[in-house]
PDB file of C-alpha atoms in Angstrom:
ATOM      1  CA  MET O   1       0.000   0.000   0.000  1.00 65.00           C
ATOM      2  CA  GLN O   2       1.266   3.477  -0.791  1.00 70.00           C
ATOM      3  CA  TYR O   3       0.581   6.857   0.763  1.00 62.00           C
ATOM      4  CA  LYS O   4       1.666  10.035  -1.008  1.00 72.00           C
ATOM      5  CA  ILE O   5       2.353  12.977   1.253  1.00 69.00           C
ATOM      6  CA  PHE O   6       3.774  16.402   0.482  1.00 72.00           C
ATOM      7  CA  VAL O   7       6.432  18.230   2.438  1.00 69.00           C
ATOM      8  CA  GLY O   8       6.113  21.686   0.984  1.00 76.00           C
ATOM      9  CA  ASN O   9       5.987  21.022  -2.755  1.00 81.00           C
ATOM     10  CA  ASN O  10       8.020  17.820  -2.527  1.00 77.00           C
ATOM     11  CA  PRO O  11       6.037  14.579  -2.891  1.00 75.00           C
ATOM     12  CA  ILE O  12       7.111  11.676  -0.693  1.00 73.00           C
ATOM     13  CA  THR O  13       5.714   8.175  -1.092  1.00 72.00           C
ATOM     14  CA  LEU O  14       5.362   5.998   2.002  1.00 67.00           C
ATOM     15  CA  GLU O  15       4.994   2.310   1.237  1.00 67.00           C
ATOM     16  CA  HIS O  16       4.326  -0.827   3.263  1.00 62.00           C
ATOM     17  CA  ASP O  17       3.121  -4.348   2.627  1.00 68.00           C
ATOM     18  CA  ASN O  18      -0.623  -4.651   2.225  1.00 68.00           C
ATOM     19  CA  LEU O  19      -2.680  -5.151   5.346  1.00 66.00           C
ATOM     20  CA  ASP O  20      -4.851  -8.201   5.653  1.00 66.00           C
ATOM     21  CA  GLN O  21      -8.483  -7.592   4.672  1.00 74.00           C
ATOM     22  CA  THR O  22      -9.544  -8.671   8.157  1.00 80.00           C
ATOM     23  CA  ILE O  23      -7.713  -7.379  11.202  1.00 81.00           C
ATOM     24  CA  ASN O  24      -8.402  -9.198  14.448  1.00 85.00           C
ATOM     25  CA  VAL O  25      -8.142  -6.375  16.972  1.00 89.00           C
ATOM     26  CA  ASP O  26      -7.952  -8.804  19.888  1.00 90.00           C
ATOM     27  CA  ASP O  27      -4.882 -10.456  18.350  1.00 87.00           C
ATOM     28  CA  LEU O  28      -3.282  -7.063  17.711  1.00 88.00           C
ATOM     29  CA  THR O  29      -3.873  -5.707  21.199  1.00 93.00           C
ATOM     30  CA  LYS O  30      -3.169  -8.735  23.392  1.00 93.00           C
ATOM     31  CA  ILE O  31       0.345  -9.845  24.265  1.00 93.00           C
ATOM     32  CA  ASP O  32       1.154 -13.395  23.209  1.00 90.00           C
ATOM     33  CA  THR O  33       3.227 -14.492  26.199  1.00 89.00           C
ATOM     34  CA  SER O  34       4.527 -17.528  24.295  1.00 90.00           C
ATOM     35  CA  ASN O  35       6.316 -15.188  21.868  1.00 88.00           C
ATOM     36  CA  ILE O  36       7.157 -11.982  23.728  1.00 89.00           C
ATOM     37  CA  PHE O  37      10.182 -11.336  21.525  1.00 87.00           C
ATOM     38  CA  GLY O  38       8.206 -11.816  18.319  1.00 87.00           C
ATOM     39  CA  GLU O  39       5.629  -9.400  19.681  1.00 89.00           C
ATOM     40  CA  PHE O  40       8.355  -6.895  20.512  1.00 89.00           C
ATOM     41  CA  VAL O  41      10.021  -6.879  17.087  1.00 85.00           C
ATOM     42  CA  THR O  42       6.725  -6.548  15.176  1.00 86.00           C
ATOM     43  CA  ILE O  43       4.694  -4.144  17.297  1.00 92.00           C
ATOM     44  CA  THR O  44       6.322  -0.985  15.926  1.00 91.00           C
ATOM     45  CA  VAL O  45       5.532  -2.018  12.354  1.00 88.00           C
ATOM     46  CA  ALA O  46       1.948  -2.879  13.329  1.00 90.00           C
ATOM     47  CA  VAL O  47       1.460   0.433  15.162  1.00 93.00           C
ATOM     48  CA  ASN O  48       2.841   2.293  12.155  1.00 90.00           C
ATOM     49  CA  ARG O  49       0.500   0.481   9.767  1.00 88.00           C
ATOM     50  CA  ILE O  50      -2.521   1.289  11.896  1.00 91.00           C
ATOM     51  CA  GLY O  51      -1.280   4.875  12.285  1.00 93.00           C
ATOM     52  CA  LEU O  52      -1.078   5.284   8.490  1.00 88.00           C
ATOM     53  CA  LEU O  53      -4.512   3.724   8.077  1.00 89.00           C
ATOM     54  CA  LYS O  54      -5.836   6.049  10.783  1.00 94.00           C
ATOM     55  CA  ALA O  55      -4.402   9.060   8.933  1.00 92.00           C
ATOM     56  CA  GLU O  56      -6.085   7.920   5.715  1.00 91.00           C
ATOM     57  CA  VAL O  57      -9.453   7.495   7.452  1.00 94.00           C
ATOM     58  CA  GLU O  58      -9.029  10.846   9.207  1.00 97.00           C
ATOM     59  CA  GLY O  59      -8.525  12.463   5.801  1.00 95.00           C
ATOM     60  CA  LEU O  60     -11.685  10.807   4.496  1.00 96.00           C
ATOM     61  CA  MET O  61     -13.562  12.017   7.576  1.00 97.00           C
ATOM     62  CA  ALA O  62     -12.382  15.584   6.957  1.00 98.00           C
ATOM     63  CA  GLU O  63     -13.479  15.347   3.314  1.00 98.00           C
ATOM     64  CA  THR O  64     -16.991  14.224   4.303  1.00 98.00           C
ATOM     65  CA  LYS O  65     -17.202  17.098   6.779  1.00 98.00           C
ATOM     66  CA  LEU O  66     -16.119  19.566   4.104  1.00 98.00           C
ATOM     67  CA  GLU O  67     -18.729  18.121   1.745  1.00 98.00           C
ATOM     68  CA  TYR O  68     -21.666  18.633   4.115  1.00 97.00           C
ATOM     69  CA  LYS O  69     -20.386  22.046   5.273  1.00 97.00           C
ATOM     70  CA  ILE O  70     -20.203  23.267   1.660  1.00 98.00           C
ATOM     71  CA  TYR O  71     -23.699  21.922   1.082  1.00 98.00           C
ATOM     72  CA  GLU O  72     -24.945  23.766   4.201  1.00 97.00           C
ATOM     73  CA  GLY O  73     -23.377  27.027   3.049  1.00 96.00           C
ATOM     74  CA  ASN O  74     -24.863  26.752  -0.435  1.00 97.00           C
ATOM     75  CA  PHE O  75     -28.277  25.805   0.973  1.00 96.00           C
ATOM     76  CA  ILE O  76     -28.275  28.773   3.364  1.00 96.00           C
ATOM     77  CA  GLY O  77     -27.149  31.072   0.554  1.00 96.00           C
ATOM     78  CA  LYS O  78     -30.074  29.986  -1.638  1.00 96.00           C
ATOM     79  CA  LYS O  79     -32.559  30.491   1.201  1.00 95.00           C
ATOM     80  CA  ARG O  80     -31.159  33.961   1.966  1.00 95.00           C
ATOM     81  CA  LYS O  81     -31.393  34.922  -1.699  1.00 96.00           C
ATOM     82  CA  GLU O  82     -34.966  33.632  -1.832  1.00 95.00           C
ATOM     83  CA  ALA O  83     -35.808  35.653   1.301  1.00 96.00           C
ATOM     84  CA  VAL O  84     -34.361  38.834  -0.203  1.00 96.00           C
ATOM     85  CA  GLU O  85     -36.494  38.332  -3.300  1.00 96.00           C
ATOM     86  CA  ASN O  86     -39.674  37.538  -1.268  1.00 95.00           C
ATOM     87  CA  ALA O  87     -39.940  40.257   1.389  1.00 95.00           C
ATOM     88  CA  GLY O  88     -37.950  38.361   4.039  1.00 95.00           C
ATOM     89  CA  TYR O  89     -39.554  34.924   3.568  1.00 95.00           C
ATOM     90  CA  TYR O  90     -38.421  31.675   2.022  1.00 95.00           C
ATOM     91  CA  THR O  91     -40.391  28.501   1.395  1.00 93.00           C
ATOM     92  CA  GLU O  92     -39.779  25.144   2.946  1.00 91.00           C
ATOM     93  CA  ARG O  93     -41.413  21.830   2.118  1.00 86.00           C
ATOM     94  CA  VAL O  94     -43.306  20.335   5.068  1.00 84.00           C
ATOM     95  CA  GLY O  95     -45.001  17.076   4.171  1.00 84.00           C
ATOM     96  CA  ASN O  96     -46.799  17.674   0.891  1.00 89.00           C
ATOM     97  CA  SER O  97     -47.097  21.429   1.094  1.00 90.00           C
ATOM     98  CA  ASP O  98     -44.854  24.469   0.899  1.00 91.00           C
ATOM     99  CA  VAL O  99     -44.722  26.724   3.962  1.00 91.00           C
ATOM    100  CA  LYS O 100     -43.556  30.351   4.084  1.00 93.00           C
ATOM    101  CA  VAL O 101     -40.890  30.836   6.749  1.00 94.00           C
ATOM    102  CA  LYS O 102     -39.665  34.214   8.030  1.00 95.00           C
ATOM    103  CA  ALA O 103     -35.918  34.367   7.427  1.00 94.00           C
ATOM    104  CA  THR O 104     -34.742  34.920  10.990  1.00 94.00           C
ATOM    105  CA  GLN O 105     -31.158  34.139  11.923  1.00 94.00           C
ATOM    106  CA  GLY O 106     -32.257  30.976  13.764  1.00 93.00           C
ATOM    107  CA  ALA O 107     -34.448  29.770  10.907  1.00 94.00           C
ATOM    108  CA  ILE O 108     -31.717  30.350   8.320  1.00 93.00           C
ATOM    109  CA  MET O 109     -29.060  28.578  10.409  1.00 93.00           C
ATOM    110  CA  THR O 110     -31.181  25.411  10.696  1.00 93.00           C
ATOM    111  CA  CYS O 111     -33.090  25.443   7.395  1.00 93.00           C
ATOM    112  CA  PHE O 112     -30.957  22.656   5.882  1.00 94.00           C
ATOM    113  CA  GLU O 113     -31.485  20.150   8.717  1.00 92.00           C
ATOM    114  CA  THR O 114     -34.560  18.571   7.125  1.00 90.00           C
ATOM    115  CA  ASP O 115     -33.099  18.468   3.610  1.00 93.00           C
ATOM    116  CA  GLU O 116     -32.655  14.866   2.438  1.00 94.00           C
ATOM    117  CA  LYS O 117     -29.321  15.508   0.683  1.00 97.00           C
ATOM    118  CA  TRP O 118     -27.903  17.206   3.799  1.00 96.00           C
ATOM    119  CA  ILE O 119     -29.106  14.296   5.974  1.00 96.00           C
ATOM    120  CA  GLU O 120     -27.415  11.847   3.599  1.00 98.00           C
ATOM    121  CA  LEU O 121     -24.138  13.814   3.688  1.00 98.00           C
ATOM    122  CA  ARG O 122     -24.292  14.141   7.470  1.00 97.00           C
ATOM    123  CA  LYS O 123     -24.848  10.377   7.887  1.00 98.00           C
ATOM    124  CA  LYS O 124     -21.846   9.782   5.624  1.00 98.00           C
ATOM    125  CA  HIS O 125     -19.761  11.994   7.927  1.00 98.00           C
ATOM    126  CA  ILE O 126     -21.051  10.241  11.046  1.00 98.00           C
ATOM    127  CA  THR O 127     -19.986   6.892   9.554  1.00 97.00           C
ATOM    128  CA  ALA O 128     -16.552   8.325   8.714  1.00 97.00           C
ATOM    129  CA  GLU O 129     -16.229   9.607  12.309  1.00 97.00           C
ATOM    130  CA  LYS O 130     -17.180   6.193  13.659  1.00 97.00           C
ATOM    131  CA  ASN O 131     -14.536   4.539  11.466  1.00 95.00           C
ATOM    132  CA  PHE O 132     -11.908   7.032  12.588  1.00 96.00           C
ATOM    133  CA  ASN O 133     -12.789   6.580  16.266  1.00 97.00           C
ATOM    134  CA  ALA O 134     -12.532   2.787  15.939  1.00 95.00           C
ATOM    135  CA  LEU O 135      -9.051   3.076  14.397  1.00 94.00           C
ATOM    136  CA  ASP O 136      -8.032   5.702  16.935  1.00 96.00           C
ATOM    137  CA  SER O 137      -9.017   3.365  19.753  1.00 96.00           C
ATOM    138  CA  LEU O 138      -7.057   0.500  18.171  1.00 95.00           C
ATOM    139  CA  TYR O 139      -4.044   2.757  17.631  1.00 96.00           C
ATOM    140  CA  TRP O 140      -3.897   3.801  21.295  1.00 97.00           C
ATOM    141  CA  ALA O 141      -4.407   0.216  22.500  1.00 96.00           C
ATOM    142  CA  MET O 142      -1.461  -0.828  20.347  1.00 95.00           C
ATOM    143  CA  GLN O 143       0.630   2.048  21.698  1.00 96.00           C
ATOM    144  CA  ASP O 144      -0.144   0.769  25.193  1.00 96.00           C
ATOM    145  CA  LYS O 145       0.874  -2.752  24.167  1.00 95.00           C
ATOM    146  CA  SER O 146       4.129  -1.382  22.754  1.00 95.00           C
ATOM    147  CA  ARG O 147       4.974   0.366  26.037  1.00 95.00           C
ATOM    148  CA  LYS O 148       4.259  -2.800  27.998  1.00 95.00           C
ATOM    149  CA  LEU O 149       6.439  -4.870  25.676  1.00 93.00           C
ATOM    150  CA  ASN O 150       9.295  -2.380  26.070  1.00 92.00           C
ATOM    151  CA  GLY O 151       9.132  -2.920  29.815  1.00 91.00           C
ATOM    152  CA  LEU O 152       9.030  -6.701  29.474  1.00 89.00           C
ATOM    153  CA  VAL O 153      12.096  -7.069  27.243  1.00 87.00           C
ATOM    154  CA  SER O 154      14.352  -4.345  28.601  1.00 85.00           C
ATOM    155  CA  GLY O 155      17.696  -5.793  29.657  1.00 83.00           C
ATOM    156  CA  THR O 156      17.414  -8.846  27.379  1.00 83.00           C
ATOM    157  CA  THR O 157      20.583  -9.882  25.556  1.00 81.00           C
ATOM    158  CA  PRO O 158      20.516 -10.325  21.762  1.00 76.00           C
ATOM    159  CA  GLU O 159      21.227 -14.048  22.172  1.00 79.00           C
ATOM    160  CA  ASP O 160      18.262 -14.517  24.519  1.00 79.00           C
ATOM    161  CA  PHE O 161      16.185 -12.485  22.114  1.00 73.00           C
ATOM    162  CA  VAL O 162      16.894 -14.732  19.119  1.00 75.00           C
ATOM    163  CA  LYS O 163      16.553 -17.889  21.195  1.00 79.00           C
ATOM    164  CA  GLY O 164      13.203 -16.823  22.625  1.00 80.00           C
ATOM    165  CA  MET O 165      11.639 -15.692  19.345  1.00 77.00           C
ATOM    166  CA  VAL O 166       9.149 -18.061  17.705  1.00 81.00           C
ATOM    167  CA  GLU O 167       8.722 -18.019  13.913  1.00 78.00           C
ATOM    168  CA  GLY O 168       5.281 -17.323  12.525  1.00 81.00           C
ATOM    169  CA  LYS O 169       2.874 -14.476  11.871  1.00 82.00           C
ATOM    170  CA  VAL O 170       2.809 -12.002  14.733  1.00 82.00           C
ATOM    171  CA  ASN O 171       0.851  -8.736  14.623  1.00 82.00           C
ATOM    172  CA  GLY O 172       0.212  -9.390  10.932  1.00 79.00           C
ATOM    173  CA  ILE O 173       3.949  -9.659  10.166  1.00 77.00           C
ATOM    174  CA  LEU O 174       5.733 -12.901   9.238  1.00 77.00           C
ATOM    175  CA  ILE O 175       8.792 -13.641  11.393  1.00 76.00           C
ATOM    176  CA  GLN O 176      11.510 -15.926  10.056  1.00 71.00           C
ATOM    177  CA  LYS O 177      14.794 -16.588  11.805  1.00 64.00           C
TER     178      LYS O 177
END
């Protein structure tokens, strides 16, 4: 997977192996005591992968927010224009009929809240927020796991490290001696 970021005008591509389609959060956040050293050498990579994924989802969340905010602004602008052209009133659909509404500040600032397109965009943003919050929670749980692993292996010699490491997939990363 690749992420393109810009530092000033300079593009930089960050790349890592693809993540599995399914991530078992329990496996990522628990410490496998039978392979502490395998956990230790892979946790930084796993935290980084989730951090990059979190950044991607955060960007998507910001885009959905921008989308509904632009829609709100345009909707309010149309209602204000309509009110200027109609002696301070705009029309709003309530059920099957149109209702004249006095264009007060409060009415204008909430006029979009019953619009179906705005509701759809807002729900899209709520889903994006939920996705971001789930990844954020996973990210911080993995950070906690990383700190605990640092405490468990501090003072270990390289020989003990290699001897104690078990080959296999740990934190989504394949370990081979």
